[in-house]
Amino acid sequence: MIEIVTKTRKWGNSVGVLLGKSFKPNTKVRILVSEEKISKAGDVFGTLRLKTPTSKLMKEIDEELGV
């Protein structure tokens, strides 16, 4: 079994995927589609929960930078 990660591409009025040259015409393939969701920074901003307060983290960063 070979696993390939590829992007869909416009193909006429349809959408298709390209397979590597190791696949010959008329080769039977089974395709499992798993749509990957790409998150934007604004969607995930503020979702990270830390045990340490932000003010303490900022103070540590300032100390490391000598500010």
C-alpha atoms as a printed R data frame, in Angstrom:
   type eleno elety resid chain resno       x      y       z
1  ATOM     1    CA   MET     A     1   0.000  0.000   0.000
2  ATOM     2    CA   ILE     A     2   1.281  3.464  -0.891
3  ATOM     3    CA   GLU     A     3   0.130  6.629   0.880
4  ATOM     4    CA   ILE     A     4   0.239  9.860  -1.095
5  ATOM     5    CA   VAL     A     5  -0.584 13.382   0.074
6  ATOM     6    CA   THR     A     6  -1.652 15.595  -2.806
7  ATOM     7    CA   LYS     A     7  -3.839 18.592  -3.577
8  ATOM     8    CA   THR     A     8  -6.926 18.645  -5.736
9  ATOM     9    CA   ARG     A     9  -6.621 20.538  -8.995
10 ATOM    10    CA   LYS     A    10  -9.092 22.051 -11.427
11 ATOM    11    CA   TRP     A    11  -9.547 19.703 -14.383
12 ATOM    12    CA   GLY     A    12 -11.980 21.132 -16.939
13 ATOM    13    CA   ASN     A    13 -15.296 21.491 -15.126
14 ATOM    14    CA   SER     A    14 -14.239 18.948 -12.494
15 ATOM    15    CA   VAL     A    15 -11.668 18.530  -9.755
16 ATOM    16    CA   GLY     A    16  -9.010 15.811  -9.900
17 ATOM    17    CA   VAL     A    17  -5.855 14.563  -8.225
18 ATOM    18    CA   LEU     A    18  -2.566 13.678  -9.877
19 ATOM    19    CA   LEU     A    19  -0.803 10.444  -8.984
20 ATOM    20    CA   GLY     A    20   2.896  9.755  -9.451
21 ATOM    21    CA   LYS     A    21   4.304  8.164 -12.580
22 ATOM    22    CA   SER     A    22   4.538  4.802 -10.781
23 ATOM    23    CA   PHE     A    23   0.794  4.430 -11.492
24 ATOM    24    CA   LYS     A    24   0.124  3.236 -15.023
25 ATOM    25    CA   PRO     A    25  -3.128  3.797 -16.950
26 ATOM    26    CA   ASN     A    26  -5.953  1.385 -16.030
27 ATOM    27    CA   THR     A    27  -4.399  0.580 -12.632
28 ATOM    28    CA   LYS     A    28  -7.105  0.045 -10.017
29 ATOM    29    CA   VAL     A    29  -6.698  2.342  -7.019
30 ATOM    30    CA   ARG     A    30  -8.683  2.887  -3.833
31 ATOM    31    CA   ILE     A    31  -8.857  6.496  -2.663
32 ATOM    32    CA   LEU     A    32  -9.635  7.472   0.931
33 ATOM    33    CA   VAL     A    33 -10.434 11.176   1.210
34 ATOM    34    CA   SER     A    34  -9.479 12.992   4.404
35 ATOM    35    CA   GLU     A    35 -10.070 16.731   4.191
36 ATOM    36    CA   GLU     A    36  -7.457 18.657   6.141
37 ATOM    37    CA   LYS     A    37  -8.641 21.851   7.765
38 ATOM    38    CA   ILE     A    38  -6.014 24.561   7.841
39 ATOM    39    CA   SER     A    39  -6.594 26.926  10.735
40 ATOM    40    CA   LYS     A    40  -5.953 30.629  10.467
41 ATOM    41    CA   ALA     A    41  -4.044 32.338  13.256
42 ATOM    42    CA   GLY     A    42  -7.106 34.374  14.219
43 ATOM    43    CA   ASP     A    43  -9.165 31.200  14.667
44 ATOM    44    CA   VAL     A    44  -6.757 29.664  17.187
45 ATOM    45    CA   PHE     A    45  -5.667 32.844  18.980
46 ATOM    46    CA   GLY     A    46  -6.430 32.570  22.694
47 ATOM    47    CA   THR     A    47  -7.189 28.842  22.628
48 ATOM    48    CA   LEU     A    48  -3.921 27.769  24.289
49 ATOM    49    CA   ARG     A    49  -4.424 27.292  28.018
50 ATOM    50    CA   LEU     A    50  -1.301 27.692  30.140
51 ATOM    51    CA   LYS     A    51  -0.796 27.023  33.839
52 ATOM    52    CA   THR     A    52   1.539 30.010  34.112
53 ATOM    53    CA   PRO     A    53  -0.047 33.480  33.945
54 ATOM    54    CA   THR     A    54   0.794 35.539  30.873
55 ATOM    55    CA   SER     A    55   2.247 38.357  32.985
56 ATOM    56    CA   LYS     A    56   4.792 35.961  34.515
57 ATOM    57    CA   LEU     A    57   5.774 34.634  31.084
58 ATOM    58    CA   MET     A    58   6.227 38.171  29.763
59 ATOM    59    CA   LYS     A    59   8.371 39.060  32.790
60 ATOM    60    CA   GLU     A    60  10.601 36.012  32.160
61 ATOM    61    CA   ILE     A    61  10.995 37.009  28.512
62 ATOM    62    CA   ASP     A    62  11.948 40.556  29.517
63 ATOM    63    CA   GLU     A    63  14.551 39.188  31.960
64 ATOM    64    CA   GLU     A    64  16.059 36.920  29.281
65 ATOM    65    CA   LEU     A    65  16.267 39.809  26.837
66 ATOM    66    CA   GLY     A    66  17.673 42.149  29.470
67 ATOM    67    CA   VAL     A    67  14.844 44.656  29.130
